[in-house]
RNA sequence: GUGGUUGUAGCUCAGUUGGUUAGAGCGCCUGAUUGUGGUUCAGGAAGUCGUGGGUUCAAAUCCCAUCUUCCACCCCA
């Protein structure tokens, strides 16, 4: 016998966990649909060349590759094998991979189906993705992403709409968050006025760590890009700006910086018309690693717990040009469902009445009772009651113990007396009380109990 | 990918400087109770000590490798 196990970083889910996860997904999906986004799905596997080169070298390392079928060794790159070049050899025996995120497959989808969809195209997608990352807190090799994007429009109306969607979902989940907003053009402006335009990516990676490693370390690392300490400190003060006005003076010689300010002002002209429950703050230090963002960027942090970001997104000017379609701007955000789950679990924010237990379980003593229970159960199911029949008659203790362990709210006992009188001995498993109820009244009796007592909430 | 950490019964964990037959609690099964669960009592089943090597008269215990867990870094949701 083999010991059962799972590959690292991936998980099973118990019924109660599935229920909680569904609660999160359903909440998110409901809001997506309300804002007129529609669902699409893309396959688990993509061609490897669709995925490679889109996430940087690090991303390529983290792609799960699927080995070719058939006599793949014959066609493999023997030279790469001899040289011990894993990456090159792998690509010679693997032409497919598991999707790494939902955005790149979406870009591929938009290009392939451009004649079948109308723009602006508002889509959402809730599906698992896979990364061969080393697992740790809030980080798994298989996890769900919940993406909403709109492609085919440059309107900053959508930025406002997406921030509102964040606010609405997290309000619904009763999580207090801070939604950070910035614009890549602000960062480009900072790079420009600091003489770092050629090291833009490196600069953003460093300043993104500001709240993690502190300003001194950031200054130190920025100087590694061959700028003076004064310039580095200048960058710190720019990304510490609290308002757009503070930046506009600094950006008087930076066209891109000014464009960033304009975009954020336009964003606000829409966004300020909306009611929001959560804090939405301008944070010039927000960078986001993904290189395809070109305009506004967003990140959501939980205010109640120490968790990394639980959502992020932004605008990209030309996501689809990789696949041969120009001038297709888009903007989108993603919800980190796994981390949201962990945060909600930690804070005890799941609703108390999420229940996986049936309303009623029939138990009985002999075959005649069992058949009657089976019949009653079918009738009650027709009327919408979630009920079940214990599969074996006989040992009452065993049946009751099962009823208790699944948390069922009522047990219906059927024995000789009940058969003779057309009743069911209805036992309330919370209170322990029981009464003989004629079968016609059973459903009503249960419904009345439900209305009168909230004792059924777990 | 780098560094650290963890693994003993279904679960949570004890297990002394290496030394008889590896323990506990919970859970599970049986009975006290042949029409009643969640309480109590009595009894019982259950472990190749992650896996593979090595050292030793002797290894859960020491050494090496490997897998896994969790954590930090890199990066990210």
XYZ file of C-alpha atoms (C1' of nucleotides) in Angstrom:
535
model
C 0.000 0.000 0.000
C 1.319 3.423 -0.867
C 1.147 6.357 1.451
C -1.238 8.934 0.019
C 0.276 12.316 -0.666
C -0.035 15.448 -2.750
C 2.580 17.376 -4.711
C 3.943 20.258 -2.706
C 2.129 23.553 -2.634
C -1.258 22.198 -3.665
C -4.185 21.334 -1.438
C -7.380 19.392 -0.938
C -10.396 21.218 0.431
C -12.761 19.910 3.063
C -16.491 20.490 2.570
C -16.533 23.401 4.984
C -13.539 24.948 3.230
C -15.191 24.611 -0.170
C -18.247 26.321 1.242
C -16.210 29.247 2.492
C -14.293 29.523 -0.761
C -17.532 29.485 -2.715
C -18.811 32.266 -0.523
C -15.849 34.414 -1.548
C -16.083 33.520 -5.232
C -19.848 34.066 -5.296
C -19.529 37.451 -3.620
C -16.896 38.541 -6.114
C -18.806 37.162 -9.085
C -22.038 38.850 -8.050
C -20.334 42.244 -8.033
C -18.613 41.572 -11.381
C -21.924 40.764 -12.996
C -23.595 43.787 -11.484
C -21.069 45.971 -13.291
C -21.859 44.284 -16.596
C -18.801 42.063 -16.863
C -19.281 38.644 -18.418
C -17.490 35.401 -17.742
C -15.102 33.649 -20.074
C -12.926 30.600 -19.559
C -9.608 29.648 -21.022
C -7.951 26.238 -20.907
C -5.644 24.979 -18.192
C -2.892 24.422 -20.737
C -1.503 26.898 -23.216
C 1.193 26.514 -25.794
C 4.437 27.195 -24.012
C 5.397 29.954 -26.432
C 2.192 31.784 -25.531
C 3.428 31.929 -21.961
C 7.209 32.232 -22.127
C 8.794 35.642 -22.221
C 5.704 37.336 -20.801
C 6.631 37.243 -17.135
C 10.358 37.904 -17.237
C 13.121 35.369 -16.638
C 11.887 34.621 -13.123
C 8.421 33.958 -14.437
C 9.720 31.560 -17.065
C 11.415 29.564 -14.312
C 8.124 29.279 -12.470
C 6.122 27.959 -15.420
C 4.880 24.412 -15.075
C 5.753 22.614 -18.281
C 3.848 19.630 -19.596
C 5.955 16.901 -21.119
C 5.214 15.959 -24.703
C 3.486 12.686 -25.415
C 4.750 9.898 -27.606
C 8.360 9.249 -28.426
C 9.463 12.681 -27.345
C 13.038 11.680 -26.534
C 13.812 11.033 -30.163
C 13.034 14.672 -30.959
C 14.724 16.081 -27.880
C 17.706 18.387 -27.871
C 20.494 15.925 -27.044
C 23.069 18.664 -27.076
C 21.259 20.698 -24.470
C 20.940 17.545 -22.389
C 24.692 16.895 -22.581
C 25.463 20.465 -21.678
C 23.108 20.245 -18.708
C 21.047 23.168 -20.030
C 17.768 22.325 -18.292
C 15.796 25.204 -19.748
C 16.732 24.528 -23.351
C 16.304 20.766 -22.968
C 12.918 21.216 -21.309
C 11.671 23.291 -24.210
C 12.701 20.511 -26.599
C 10.517 17.953 -24.826
C 7.669 20.262 -23.821
C 5.472 22.373 -26.027
C 2.686 23.064 -23.516
C 2.492 24.601 -20.071
C -0.037 25.345 -17.325
C -1.288 28.922 -17.293
C 0.637 31.205 -14.964
C -1.993 33.913 -14.730
C -5.249 34.849 -16.411
C -4.149 38.028 -18.132
C -1.788 36.648 -20.774
C -4.200 33.889 -21.824
C -6.862 36.593 -21.978
C -4.713 38.658 -24.320
C -4.312 35.593 -26.537
C -8.069 35.054 -26.343
C -8.869 38.615 -27.374
C -6.636 38.356 -30.421
C -7.977 34.962 -31.482
C -11.604 35.934 -31.027
C -11.467 39.604 -31.989
C -14.128 39.075 -34.638
C -16.518 37.413 -32.229
C -16.452 39.928 -29.410
C -17.537 43.555 -29.129
C -15.306 46.273 -27.794
C -15.081 47.567 -25.191
C -15.075 43.973 -23.994
C -15.752 43.581 -20.272
C -14.874 40.130 -19.029
C -14.258 38.393 -15.756
C -12.536 35.102 -15.167
C -12.326 33.025 -11.995
C -10.014 30.092 -12.553
C -6.964 28.443 -11.003
C -3.438 29.221 -12.108
C -0.179 27.387 -11.387
C 3.268 28.560 -10.402
C 6.268 26.381 -9.503
C 7.089 28.744 -6.670
C 8.343 27.666 -3.282
C 5.272 27.593 -1.048
C 4.970 29.751 2.059
C 2.433 31.850 3.878
C -0.348 32.924 1.512
C 1.498 31.372 -1.398
C 0.596 28.159 -3.170
C 1.515 26.378 -6.390
C -2.129 26.117 -7.372
C -4.353 29.053 -6.597
C -7.364 30.906 -7.945
C -7.303 34.314 -9.475
C -10.398 36.412 -9.946
C -9.741 38.852 -12.768
C -11.922 41.617 -14.195
C -10.665 43.474 -17.230
C -12.033 45.713 -19.891
C -10.192 45.970 -23.193
C -10.749 48.270 -26.111
C -11.130 51.587 -24.338
C -8.803 54.203 -22.925
C -11.470 55.820 -20.799
C -10.441 56.408 -17.207
C -14.050 55.830 -16.305
C -13.068 52.192 -16.038
C -10.315 52.867 -13.534
C -12.925 54.505 -11.326
C -15.329 51.633 -11.897
C -12.746 49.004 -10.976
C -11.747 50.770 -7.766
C -15.441 50.914 -6.914
C -15.667 47.180 -7.569
C -12.815 46.610 -5.126
C -14.605 48.746 -2.567
C -17.871 46.931 -3.060
C -16.468 43.415 -2.855
C -14.478 44.084 0.276
C -17.402 45.893 1.889
C -19.574 42.894 1.116
C -16.969 40.591 2.681
C -16.774 42.930 5.680
C -13.033 43.404 5.287
C -11.424 46.768 5.930
C -8.917 47.553 3.230
C -6.888 50.355 1.822
C -6.906 50.730 -1.937
C -3.697 52.302 -3.169
C -3.638 54.118 -6.463
C -0.703 55.305 -8.527
C 0.218 55.731 -12.157
C 3.196 54.245 -13.942
C 3.658 57.601 -15.676
C 4.222 59.217 -12.286
C 6.992 56.694 -11.728
C 8.343 57.308 -15.227
C 8.348 61.039 -14.409
C 10.290 60.389 -11.232
C 12.767 58.284 -13.182
C 13.083 60.982 -15.813
C 13.757 63.858 -13.434
C 16.231 61.631 -11.546
C 18.107 60.583 -14.673
C 16.997 56.979 -14.272
C 14.900 56.568 -17.397
C 17.218 53.800 -18.566
C 16.828 51.959 -15.250
C 13.099 52.413 -14.871
C 12.305 48.780 -14.041
C 15.065 48.486 -11.473
C 13.972 51.723 -9.870
C 10.354 50.606 -9.524
C 11.372 47.279 -8.005
C 13.444 49.088 -5.383
C 10.925 51.772 -4.415
C 8.157 49.188 -4.231
C 9.945 47.852 -1.147
C 9.773 51.173 0.681
C 7.288 50.201 3.374
C 9.019 46.860 3.820
C 12.695 47.783 4.164
C 12.529 51.487 5.023
C 13.791 54.608 3.297
C 17.458 54.236 4.312
C 17.755 50.859 2.601
C 15.918 52.187 -0.422
C 18.341 55.109 -0.706
C 21.193 52.629 -0.440
C 19.815 50.382 -3.171
C 18.975 53.323 -5.440
C 22.576 54.480 -5.241
C 23.436 51.085 -6.694
C 21.903 52.431 -9.919
C 24.759 54.980 -10.065
C 22.993 58.059 -8.818
C 24.048 60.422 -6.045
C 22.740 60.170 -2.535
C 21.024 63.527 -3.015
C 19.180 62.273 -6.076
C 18.204 59.110 -4.216
C 16.837 61.175 -1.354
C 15.025 63.297 -3.904
C 13.271 60.186 -5.158
C 12.269 59.293 -1.611
C 10.721 62.695 -1.103
C 8.885 62.492 -4.444
C 7.365 59.095 -3.675
C 6.427 60.432 -0.269
C 4.238 63.059 -1.911
C 0.733 63.165 -0.505
C -0.898 65.047 -3.334
C -0.600 65.599 -7.059
C 0.178 69.281 -6.564
C 3.363 68.415 -4.729
C 4.524 66.546 -7.812
C 3.492 68.924 -10.545
C 6.289 71.350 -9.717
C 8.873 68.589 -9.823
C 7.489 67.396 -13.147
C 7.640 70.776 -14.934
C 10.294 69.298 -17.257
C 8.784 65.841 -17.524
C 6.058 65.362 -20.099
C 5.360 61.822 -19.016
C 5.141 62.861 -15.376
C 2.621 65.544 -16.260
C 0.625 63.032 -18.266
C 0.488 60.815 -15.183
C -0.845 63.697 -13.116
C -3.474 64.462 -15.753
C -4.609 60.834 -15.836
C -4.979 60.690 -12.089
C -6.959 63.940 -12.142
C -9.292 62.519 -14.770
C -9.608 59.335 -12.725
C -10.635 61.432 -9.750
C -13.156 63.435 -11.745
C -15.023 60.156 -12.220
C -14.207 58.485 -8.966
C -15.191 61.419 -6.755
C -18.756 60.975 -7.978
C -18.929 57.573 -6.272
C -19.605 56.642 -2.674
C -16.888 54.489 -1.160
C -16.602 52.685 2.158
C -12.899 51.990 2.103
C -9.909 54.270 2.095
C -8.616 55.049 -1.380
C -5.203 56.680 -1.224
C -2.720 58.056 -3.697
C 0.626 56.387 -3.081
C 3.477 57.357 -5.418
C 5.624 54.559 -3.974
C 3.263 51.921 -5.325
C 5.061 50.296 -8.257
C 3.747 46.766 -8.985
C 6.251 44.394 -10.496
C 4.481 43.349 -13.657
C 6.101 45.126 -16.544
C 3.059 45.400 -18.805
C 1.349 48.110 -16.761
C 1.572 51.528 -18.399
C -1.003 53.783 -16.685
C -2.925 53.677 -13.437
C -1.983 50.901 -11.016
C -3.818 49.594 -7.964
C -3.111 47.495 -4.956
C -5.316 46.423 -2.057
C -4.017 45.866 1.451
C -5.891 44.523 4.437
C -5.925 47.034 7.275
C -6.750 44.401 9.866
C -3.928 41.923 9.393
C -0.371 41.526 8.220
C -0.856 39.992 4.820
C 0.763 40.986 1.565
C -1.489 42.499 -1.038
C -4.851 40.808 -1.497
C -5.468 42.332 -4.891
C -3.837 44.389 -7.580
C -4.107 45.564 -11.118
C -3.657 48.369 -13.554
C -3.820 49.671 -17.088
C -1.813 48.264 -19.946
C -1.502 50.100 -23.247
C -0.721 47.247 -25.577
C -1.179 43.861 -23.989
C -2.135 42.160 -27.222
C 0.663 43.434 -29.443
C 2.629 40.339 -28.411
C 0.030 38.388 -30.339
C -0.124 40.718 -33.310
C -3.007 43.032 -32.411
C -2.070 46.696 -32.014
C -3.913 49.508 -30.250
C -5.816 47.368 -27.818
C -5.574 49.124 -24.459
C -7.044 47.594 -21.354
C -7.357 47.919 -17.637
C -8.106 45.299 -15.053
C -7.792 44.202 -11.478
C -7.385 40.869 -9.747
C -8.598 39.528 -6.412
C -6.245 37.202 -4.516
C -8.902 34.762 -3.404
C -6.560 32.485 -1.439
C -5.180 35.360 0.580
C -8.638 36.817 1.083
C -9.609 33.405 2.455
C -6.649 33.362 4.836
C -7.420 36.886 6.036
C -11.103 36.099 6.568
C -10.227 32.913 8.412
C -7.761 34.728 10.642
C -10.268 37.458 11.449
C -13.287 35.170 11.718
C -15.180 37.119 9.064
C -17.068 34.283 7.437
C -20.829 34.412 8.010
C -21.937 32.170 10.827
C -24.788 30.625 8.917
C -22.692 29.014 6.187
C -23.942 25.487 6.628
C -23.179 22.236 4.924
C -25.585 20.146 6.982
C -28.931 18.845 5.698
C -32.130 19.988 7.365
C -33.428 16.525 8.114
C -32.152 12.957 8.322
C -34.484 9.964 8.478
C -33.526 6.996 10.629
C -35.461 3.780 11.073
C -35.514 0.297 12.554
C -36.549 -2.074 9.812
C -37.034 -2.393 6.087
C -40.674 -1.226 6.194
C -39.634 1.965 7.947
C -36.690 2.409 5.623
C -38.914 2.257 2.554
C -41.356 4.722 4.088
C -38.487 7.063 4.992
C -37.198 6.829 1.425
C -40.647 7.783 0.140
C -41.119 10.682 2.593
C -37.648 11.938 1.820
C -38.384 12.045 -1.913
C -41.597 13.998 -1.275
C -39.881 16.502 0.976
C -37.039 16.986 -1.498
C -39.652 17.873 -4.120
C -40.838 20.591 -1.771
C -37.329 21.965 -1.369
C -36.203 20.545 1.954
C -32.613 19.339 2.055
C -33.032 15.896 3.528
C -31.554 12.438 3.512
C -32.104 8.870 4.666
C -29.579 6.840 6.619
C -28.742 3.913 4.337
C -29.089 1.084 6.871
C -31.803 0.440 9.371
C -31.168 -1.011 12.788
C -28.730 0.306 15.383
C -30.266 3.570 16.559
C -27.132 4.680 18.363
C -25.054 4.446 15.242
C -27.602 6.372 13.183
C -27.980 9.094 15.781
C -24.252 9.408 16.114
C -23.957 9.918 12.381
C -26.751 12.516 12.499
C -24.883 14.330 15.236
C -21.553 14.231 13.431
C -22.901 15.761 10.212
C -24.636 18.487 12.209
C -28.112 17.782 10.816
C -30.806 20.007 12.312
C -33.595 17.417 12.622
C -33.821 13.674 12.792
C -37.013 11.951 11.664
C -37.461 8.596 13.342
C -39.744 6.026 11.760
C -40.637 2.864 13.682
C -43.704 0.639 14.072
C -45.684 3.223 15.997
C -45.010 5.931 13.448
C -45.823 3.614 10.574
C -49.122 2.710 12.181
C -50.147 6.308 12.826
C -48.713 7.975 9.719
C -46.375 10.130 11.796
C -42.680 10.826 12.115
C -40.922 11.268 15.437
C -39.301 14.621 14.726
C -36.319 15.352 16.910
C -34.673 18.757 17.091
C -30.974 17.940 17.429
C -30.094 21.279 19.012
C -32.682 21.265 21.760
C -33.116 17.511 22.054
C -36.900 17.933 22.033
C -38.991 15.538 20.016
C -42.639 15.235 18.972
C -44.703 12.905 16.862
C -45.733 14.915 13.798
C -48.072 13.733 11.085
C -46.264 13.685 7.806
C -48.467 16.372 6.210
C -47.446 18.831 8.938
C -43.759 18.006 9.013
C -42.535 20.577 6.544
C -44.621 23.345 8.085
C -43.411 22.436 11.566
C -39.782 22.673 10.467
C -40.365 25.968 8.647
C -42.052 27.453 11.735
C -39.112 26.408 13.889
C -36.747 28.069 11.454
C -38.621 31.333 11.619
C -38.839 31.317 15.377
C -35.298 30.406 16.227
C -31.928 31.427 14.973
C -30.488 28.639 17.046
C -29.660 26.826 13.842
C -26.839 29.105 13.021
C -23.602 27.306 13.612
C 16.560 29.549 -7.103
C 19.203 30.775 -1.764
C 19.008 30.032 3.644
C 16.614 27.896 7.803
C 12.774 24.566 9.828
C 9.617 20.189 10.224
C 8.126 14.844 9.695
C 6.423 9.293 15.409
C -1.313 5.950 15.392
C -6.805 9.020 11.485
C -5.536 14.127 14.215
C -2.412 16.976 17.933
C 1.949 15.722 20.076
C 5.523 13.076 24.185
C 9.694 9.768 23.657
C 15.992 10.980 28.630
C 23.542 10.374 27.172
C 21.692 5.356 21.157
C 19.695 0.079 25.090
C 13.898 -4.849 26.439
C 7.571 -5.074 23.731
C 7.511 3.148 20.910
C 3.510 6.168 24.551
C -0.589 9.980 25.760
C -4.900 12.924 24.602
C -8.592 13.344 21.010
C -11.004 10.506 17.253
C -12.548 5.459 15.705
C -14.765 0.392 16.905
C -17.421 -2.836 20.736
C -20.253 -3.061 25.154
C -22.907 -0.954 29.700
C -28.079 1.138 26.815
C -32.356 -4.625 21.434
C -36.556 3.088 19.867
C -32.326 7.965 20.545
C -26.655 11.658 19.386
C -23.747 15.453 21.934
C -22.091 13.376 29.024
C -20.030 9.031 31.788
C -17.736 4.128 32.471
C -15.293 -0.533 30.693
C -12.792 -2.872 26.791
C -10.502 -2.930 21.757
C -8.170 -1.967 16.981
C -4.606 0.964 14.979
C 2.457 2.988 13.853
C 8.123 -0.226 8.252
C 8.991 6.315 13.744
C 8.570 10.512 5.814
C 11.765 7.533 2.311
C 16.603 5.408 0.878
C 21.488 4.569 2.359
C 25.379 4.575 6.294
C 27.751 4.174 11.465
C 26.911 0.574 15.622
C 26.469 -5.550 19.120
C 22.080 -2.218 19.124
C 19.023 3.658 15.733
C 12.624 7.053 16.385
C 17.399 8.939 18.616
C 23.936 9.799 15.334
C 25.686 10.816 9.884
C 24.543 11.490 4.441
C 21.026 11.925 0.546
C 16.081 12.727 -0.932
C 10.923 14.077 -0.441
C 7.472 16.855 2.484
C 5.823 20.994 6.063
C 6.327 25.781 7.676
C 9.251 30.420 7.586
C 12.536 34.293 5.522
C 14.922 36.121 0.922
C 14.118 36.717 -4.501
C 9.639 37.395 -6.714
C 4.541 37.437 -6.294
C -1.689 36.648 -5.483
